[in-house]
Coordinates of C-alpha atoms and ligand atoms in Angstrom, one line a residue:
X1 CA 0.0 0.0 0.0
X2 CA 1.4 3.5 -0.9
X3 CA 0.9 6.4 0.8
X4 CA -1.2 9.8 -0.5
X5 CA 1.6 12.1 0.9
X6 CA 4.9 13.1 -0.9
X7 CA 6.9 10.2 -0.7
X8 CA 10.4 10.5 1.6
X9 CA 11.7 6.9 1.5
X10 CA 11.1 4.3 -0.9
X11 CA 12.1 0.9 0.4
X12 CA 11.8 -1.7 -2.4
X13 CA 12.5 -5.6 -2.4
X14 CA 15.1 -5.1 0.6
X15 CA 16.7 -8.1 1.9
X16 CA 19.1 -8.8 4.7
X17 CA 20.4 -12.2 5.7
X18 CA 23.3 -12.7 8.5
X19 CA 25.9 -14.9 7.0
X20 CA 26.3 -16.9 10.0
X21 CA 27.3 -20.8 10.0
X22 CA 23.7 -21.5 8.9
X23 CA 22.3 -17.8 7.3
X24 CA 19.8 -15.8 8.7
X25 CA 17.2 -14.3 6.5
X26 CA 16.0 -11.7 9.0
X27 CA 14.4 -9.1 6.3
X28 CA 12.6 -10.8 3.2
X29 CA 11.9 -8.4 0.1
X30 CA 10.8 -6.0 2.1
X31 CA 9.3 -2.8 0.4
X32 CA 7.6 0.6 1.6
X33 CA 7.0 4.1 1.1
X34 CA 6.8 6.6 3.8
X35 CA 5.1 9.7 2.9
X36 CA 6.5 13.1 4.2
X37 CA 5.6 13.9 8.0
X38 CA 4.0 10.2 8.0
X39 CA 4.2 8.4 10.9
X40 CA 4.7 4.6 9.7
X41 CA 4.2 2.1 12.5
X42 CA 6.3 -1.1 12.9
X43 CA 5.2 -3.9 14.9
X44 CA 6.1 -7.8 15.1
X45 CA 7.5 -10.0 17.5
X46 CA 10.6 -10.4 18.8
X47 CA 13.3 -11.6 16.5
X48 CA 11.1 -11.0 13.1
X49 CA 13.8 -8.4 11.6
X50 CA 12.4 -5.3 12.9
X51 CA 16.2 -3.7 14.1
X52 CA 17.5 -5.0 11.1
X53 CA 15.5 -3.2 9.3
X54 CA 16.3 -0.1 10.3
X55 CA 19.6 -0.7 10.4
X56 CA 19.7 -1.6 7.0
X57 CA 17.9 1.3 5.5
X58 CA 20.2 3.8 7.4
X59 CA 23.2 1.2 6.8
X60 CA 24.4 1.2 10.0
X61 CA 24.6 -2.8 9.6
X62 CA 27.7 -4.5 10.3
X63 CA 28.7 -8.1 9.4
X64 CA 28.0 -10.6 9.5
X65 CA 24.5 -8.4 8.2
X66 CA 24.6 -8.1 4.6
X67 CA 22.0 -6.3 2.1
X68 CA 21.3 -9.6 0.6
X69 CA 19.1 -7.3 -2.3
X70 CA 17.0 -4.6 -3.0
X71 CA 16.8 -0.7 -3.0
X72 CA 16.7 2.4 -0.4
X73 CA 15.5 5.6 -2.2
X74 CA 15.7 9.3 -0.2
X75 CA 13.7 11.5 -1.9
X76 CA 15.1 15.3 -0.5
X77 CA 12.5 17.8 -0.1
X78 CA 14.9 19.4 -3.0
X79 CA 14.2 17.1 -5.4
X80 CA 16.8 15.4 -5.6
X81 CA 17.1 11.3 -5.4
X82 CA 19.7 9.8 -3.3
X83 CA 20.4 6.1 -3.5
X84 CA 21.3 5.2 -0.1
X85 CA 22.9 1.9 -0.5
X86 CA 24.9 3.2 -3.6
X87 CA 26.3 6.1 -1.5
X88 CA 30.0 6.3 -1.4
X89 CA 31.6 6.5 2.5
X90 CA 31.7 10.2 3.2
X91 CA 28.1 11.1 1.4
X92 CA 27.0 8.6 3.4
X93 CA 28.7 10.3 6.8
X94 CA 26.7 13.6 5.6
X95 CA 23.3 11.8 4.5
X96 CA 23.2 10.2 8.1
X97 CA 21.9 12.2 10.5
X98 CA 21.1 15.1 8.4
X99 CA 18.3 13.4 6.2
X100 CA 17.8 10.8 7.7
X101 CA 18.2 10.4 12.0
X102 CA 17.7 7.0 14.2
X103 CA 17.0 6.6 18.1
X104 CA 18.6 3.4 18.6
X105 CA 16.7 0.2 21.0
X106 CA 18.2 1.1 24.3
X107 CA 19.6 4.3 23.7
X108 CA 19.4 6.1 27.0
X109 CA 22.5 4.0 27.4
X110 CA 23.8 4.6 24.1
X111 CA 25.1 8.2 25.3
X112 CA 29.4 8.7 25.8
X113 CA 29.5 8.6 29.8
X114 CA 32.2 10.6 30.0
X115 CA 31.3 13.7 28.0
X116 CA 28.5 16.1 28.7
X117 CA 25.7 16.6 27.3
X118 CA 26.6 20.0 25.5
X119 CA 29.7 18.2 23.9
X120 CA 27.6 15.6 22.5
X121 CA 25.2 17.8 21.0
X122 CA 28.0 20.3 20.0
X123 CA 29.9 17.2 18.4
X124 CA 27.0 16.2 16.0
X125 CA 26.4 19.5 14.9
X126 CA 30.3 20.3 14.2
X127 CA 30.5 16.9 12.8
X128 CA 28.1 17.9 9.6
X129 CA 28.4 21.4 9.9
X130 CA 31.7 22.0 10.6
X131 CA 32.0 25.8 9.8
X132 CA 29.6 26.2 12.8
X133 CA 30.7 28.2 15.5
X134 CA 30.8 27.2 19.4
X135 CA 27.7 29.9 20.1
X136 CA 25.4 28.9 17.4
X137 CA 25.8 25.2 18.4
X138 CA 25.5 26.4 21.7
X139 CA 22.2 28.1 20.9
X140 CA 21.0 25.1 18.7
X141 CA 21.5 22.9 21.1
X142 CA 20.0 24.7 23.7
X143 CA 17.0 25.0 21.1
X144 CA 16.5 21.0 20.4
X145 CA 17.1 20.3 24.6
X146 CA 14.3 23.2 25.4
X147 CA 12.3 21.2 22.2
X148 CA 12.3 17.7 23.8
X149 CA 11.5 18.7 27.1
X150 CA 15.1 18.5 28.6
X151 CA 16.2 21.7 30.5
X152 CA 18.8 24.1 28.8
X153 CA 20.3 24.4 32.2
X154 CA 21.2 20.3 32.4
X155 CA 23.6 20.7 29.2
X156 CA 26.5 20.8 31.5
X157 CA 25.4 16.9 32.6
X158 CA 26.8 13.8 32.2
X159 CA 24.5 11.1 31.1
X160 CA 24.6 9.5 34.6
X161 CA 23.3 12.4 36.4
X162 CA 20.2 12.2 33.9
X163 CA 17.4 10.2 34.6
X164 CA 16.2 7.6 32.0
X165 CA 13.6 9.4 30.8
X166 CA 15.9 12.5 30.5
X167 CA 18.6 10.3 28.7
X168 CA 15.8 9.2 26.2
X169 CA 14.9 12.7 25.5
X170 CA 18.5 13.6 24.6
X171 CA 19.2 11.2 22.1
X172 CA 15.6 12.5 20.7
X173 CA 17.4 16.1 20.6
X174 CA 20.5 14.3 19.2
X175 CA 18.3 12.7 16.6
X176 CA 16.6 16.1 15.9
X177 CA 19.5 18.5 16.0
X178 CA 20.4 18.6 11.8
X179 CA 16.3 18.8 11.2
X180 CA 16.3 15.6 9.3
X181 CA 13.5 14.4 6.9
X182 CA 13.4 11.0 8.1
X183 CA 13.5 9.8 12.0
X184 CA 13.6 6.0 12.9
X185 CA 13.0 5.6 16.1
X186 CA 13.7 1.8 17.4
X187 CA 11.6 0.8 20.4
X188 CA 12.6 4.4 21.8
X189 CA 10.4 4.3 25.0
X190 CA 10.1 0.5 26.2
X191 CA 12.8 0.8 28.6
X192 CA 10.9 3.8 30.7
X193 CA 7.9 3.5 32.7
X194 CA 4.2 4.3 31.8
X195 CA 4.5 7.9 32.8
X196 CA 7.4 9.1 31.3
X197 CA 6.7 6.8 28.0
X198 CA 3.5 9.0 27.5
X199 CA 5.1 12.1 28.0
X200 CA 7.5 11.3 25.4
X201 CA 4.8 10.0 23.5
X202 CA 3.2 13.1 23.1
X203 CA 6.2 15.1 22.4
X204 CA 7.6 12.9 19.4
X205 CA 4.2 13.4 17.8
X206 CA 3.8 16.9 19.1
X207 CA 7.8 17.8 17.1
X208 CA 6.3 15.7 14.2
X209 CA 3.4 18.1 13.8
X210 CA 5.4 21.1 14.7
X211 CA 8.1 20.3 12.0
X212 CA 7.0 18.1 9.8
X213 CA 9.9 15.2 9.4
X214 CA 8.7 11.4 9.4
X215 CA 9.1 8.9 11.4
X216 CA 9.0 5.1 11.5
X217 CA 8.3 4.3 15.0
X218 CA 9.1 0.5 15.8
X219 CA 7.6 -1.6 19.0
X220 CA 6.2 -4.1 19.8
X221 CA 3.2 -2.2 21.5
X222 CA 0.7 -2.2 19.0
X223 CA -2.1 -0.4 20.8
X224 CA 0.4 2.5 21.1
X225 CA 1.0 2.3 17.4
X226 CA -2.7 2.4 16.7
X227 CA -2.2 5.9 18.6
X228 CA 0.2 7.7 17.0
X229 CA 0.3 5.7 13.6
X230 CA -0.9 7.2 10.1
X231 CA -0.4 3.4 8.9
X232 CA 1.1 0.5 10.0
X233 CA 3.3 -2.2 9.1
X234 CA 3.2 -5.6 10.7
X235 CA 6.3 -7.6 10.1
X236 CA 6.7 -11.6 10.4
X237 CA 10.1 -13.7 10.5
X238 CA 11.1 -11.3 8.1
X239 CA 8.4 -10.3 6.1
X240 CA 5.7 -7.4 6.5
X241 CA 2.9 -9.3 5.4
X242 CA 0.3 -6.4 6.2
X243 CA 0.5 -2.8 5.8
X244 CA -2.8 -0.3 6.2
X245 CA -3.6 2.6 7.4
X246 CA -4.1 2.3 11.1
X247 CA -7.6 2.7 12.0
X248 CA -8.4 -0.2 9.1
X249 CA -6.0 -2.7 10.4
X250 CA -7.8 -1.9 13.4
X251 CA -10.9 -2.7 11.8
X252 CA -10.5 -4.9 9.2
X253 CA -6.9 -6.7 9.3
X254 CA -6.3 -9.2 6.1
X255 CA -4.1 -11.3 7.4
X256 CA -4.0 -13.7 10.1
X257 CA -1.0 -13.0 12.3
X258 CA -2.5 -9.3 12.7
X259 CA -5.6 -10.2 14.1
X260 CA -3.7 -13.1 16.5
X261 CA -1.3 -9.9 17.7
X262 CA -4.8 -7.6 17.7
X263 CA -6.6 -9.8 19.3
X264 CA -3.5 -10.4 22.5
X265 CA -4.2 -6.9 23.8
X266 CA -6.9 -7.2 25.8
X267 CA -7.6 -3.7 26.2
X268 CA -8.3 -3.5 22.0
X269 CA -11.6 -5.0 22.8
X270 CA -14.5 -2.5 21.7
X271 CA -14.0 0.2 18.9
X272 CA -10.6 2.0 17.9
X273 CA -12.4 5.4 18.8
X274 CA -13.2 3.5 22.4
X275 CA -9.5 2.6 22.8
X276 CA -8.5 6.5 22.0
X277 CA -10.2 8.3 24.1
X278 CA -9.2 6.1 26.9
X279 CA -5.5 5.5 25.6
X280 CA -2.5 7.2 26.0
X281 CA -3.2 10.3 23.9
X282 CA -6.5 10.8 25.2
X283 CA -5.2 14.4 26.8
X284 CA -4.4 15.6 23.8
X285 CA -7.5 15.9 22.3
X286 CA -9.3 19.8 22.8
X287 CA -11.3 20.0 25.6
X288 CA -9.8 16.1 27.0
X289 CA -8.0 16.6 30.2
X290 CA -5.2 17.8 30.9
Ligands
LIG1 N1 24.5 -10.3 14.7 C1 23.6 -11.2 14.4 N2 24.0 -12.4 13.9 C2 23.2 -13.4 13.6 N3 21.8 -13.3 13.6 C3 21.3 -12.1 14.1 C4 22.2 -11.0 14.5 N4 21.4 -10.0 14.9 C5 20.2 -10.4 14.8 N5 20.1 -11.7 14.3 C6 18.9 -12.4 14.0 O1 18.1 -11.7 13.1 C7 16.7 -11.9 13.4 C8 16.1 -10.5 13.5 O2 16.6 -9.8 14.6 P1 16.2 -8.3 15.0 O3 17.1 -7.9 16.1 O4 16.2 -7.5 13.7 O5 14.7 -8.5 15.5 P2 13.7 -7.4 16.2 O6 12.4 -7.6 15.5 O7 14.4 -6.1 16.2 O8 13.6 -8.0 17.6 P3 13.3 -7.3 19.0 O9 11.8 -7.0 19.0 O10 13.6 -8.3 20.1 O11 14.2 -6.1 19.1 C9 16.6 -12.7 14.6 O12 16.4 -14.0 14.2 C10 18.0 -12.5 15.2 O13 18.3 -13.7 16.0
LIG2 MG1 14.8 -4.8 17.7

């Protein structure tokens, strides 16, 4: 199924197997397009390819992964086509990051211990932009911190004096700070509890609204997805075998495994409309509560 928007990534017949004593297919021909300020759900169980995925579309994939086939397709908001997997090292370096940003699966502990916060930021800025002086990373990073919900006055932190839910929000700012086109964000708030995970919640999609990038948000929490997704994909050992928009998966899923995953949530009982006004964006709607 393609998407009505502007499309931002095509992914087309991708494959990935893990050339281990006996290979691993983890991603099966899988293809996709995510529409510009789209956010594309991506739900399966764990082990059926999901990381690898994203991995692979950003190739951050190390061996014993290998792009067994297939094609990546960025299309800039300039026009221009860039063929990720065909990019040569250092276009790569700048098309990472700045086009297209990932919040790794436990990335609150992904952060350098022993630099601040500020030096992280200032580093991925610099790192792209390296004509950029100290002040205006300063001010951009105090910008994307104030953005995520992180106070300008922690930027002098180490990670460890964050909380978890702080970490998380930093690598969100980190993901943010070059205003890509494309956010993957890999299980980003699994680790945290209820509380802060809705909080989060509702900035990502908040910052989505506010400026426009997509995102492919991956879990394995499929009543969130039905939240915040536009559409969703539903991935097994490797293969998405269903992708719709979200509130018709919720109504009307084709294939088997979906309505086996829909039907594990017990609180997905009743209508989709039921499950979002009691669900975790339900204070985000005018007049809800706050
Ligand atoms: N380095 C590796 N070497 C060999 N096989 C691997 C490697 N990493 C992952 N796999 C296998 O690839 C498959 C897909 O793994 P992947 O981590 O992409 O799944 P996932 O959907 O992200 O799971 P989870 O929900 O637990 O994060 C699994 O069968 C896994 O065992
Ligand atoms: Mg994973």
């Amino acid at each position: 199924m393609t998407t009505s928007r502007r499309p931002v990534l095509t992914v087309d017949g991708l494959s990935v197997v893990y050339e281990t004593e006996s290979p691993v297919h983890a991603v099966s021909d899988a293809s996709f397009e995510l529409g510009a300020g789209e956010i594309l759900g991506l739900a399966g169980e764990s082990g059926c390819g999901k990381t690898t995925l994203a991995y692979a579309i950003n190739r951050l994939h190390r061996p014993p992964a290998r792009i067994a086939g297939g094609q990546v397709l960025f299309h800039d908001a300039s026009g221009e086509t860039i063929d990720v997997l065909g990019l040569a090292p250092d276009a790569l370096r700048r098309f990472r990051w700045s086009k297209l940003s990932m919040v790794f699966q436990g990335a609150m502990n992904a952060l350098n211990p022993v630099t601040s916060i500020r030096a992280q930021l200032h580093d991925t800025i610099r790192a792209h932009r390296p004509r950029t002086s100290r002040a205006e990373a300063e001010r951009r990073s105090i910008e994307v911190l104030e953005r995520v919900g992180v106070d300008p006055a922690r930027i002098g932190s180490f990670p460890h004096e964050l909380s978890g839910g702080m970490r998380q929000r930093v690598m969100i700012a980190m993901a943010m700070i070059l205003e890509p086109q494309v956010m993957i964000m890999d299980e980003p708030t699994t680790a945290l509890d209820v509380v802060v995970q809705r909080d989060i919640l509702r900035e990502i999609v908040r910052l989505k609204d506010e400026l426009d990038f997509a995102v492919i948000f991956i879990t394995h929490d499929l009543p969130l997805l039905l939240e915040i997704s536009d559409r969703i994909a539903i991935m097994l050992q490797g293969r998405i075998v269903e992708l719709d928009a979200a509130d018709r998966l919720y109504r009307d899923a084709a294939h088997p495994y979906t309505r086996k995953l829909l039907g594990s949530f017990p609180s997905l009982s009743g209508s989709r409309g039921d499950f979002i006004r009691t669900g975790v964006m339900a204070d985000e709607t005018p007049g809800g509560a706050s």
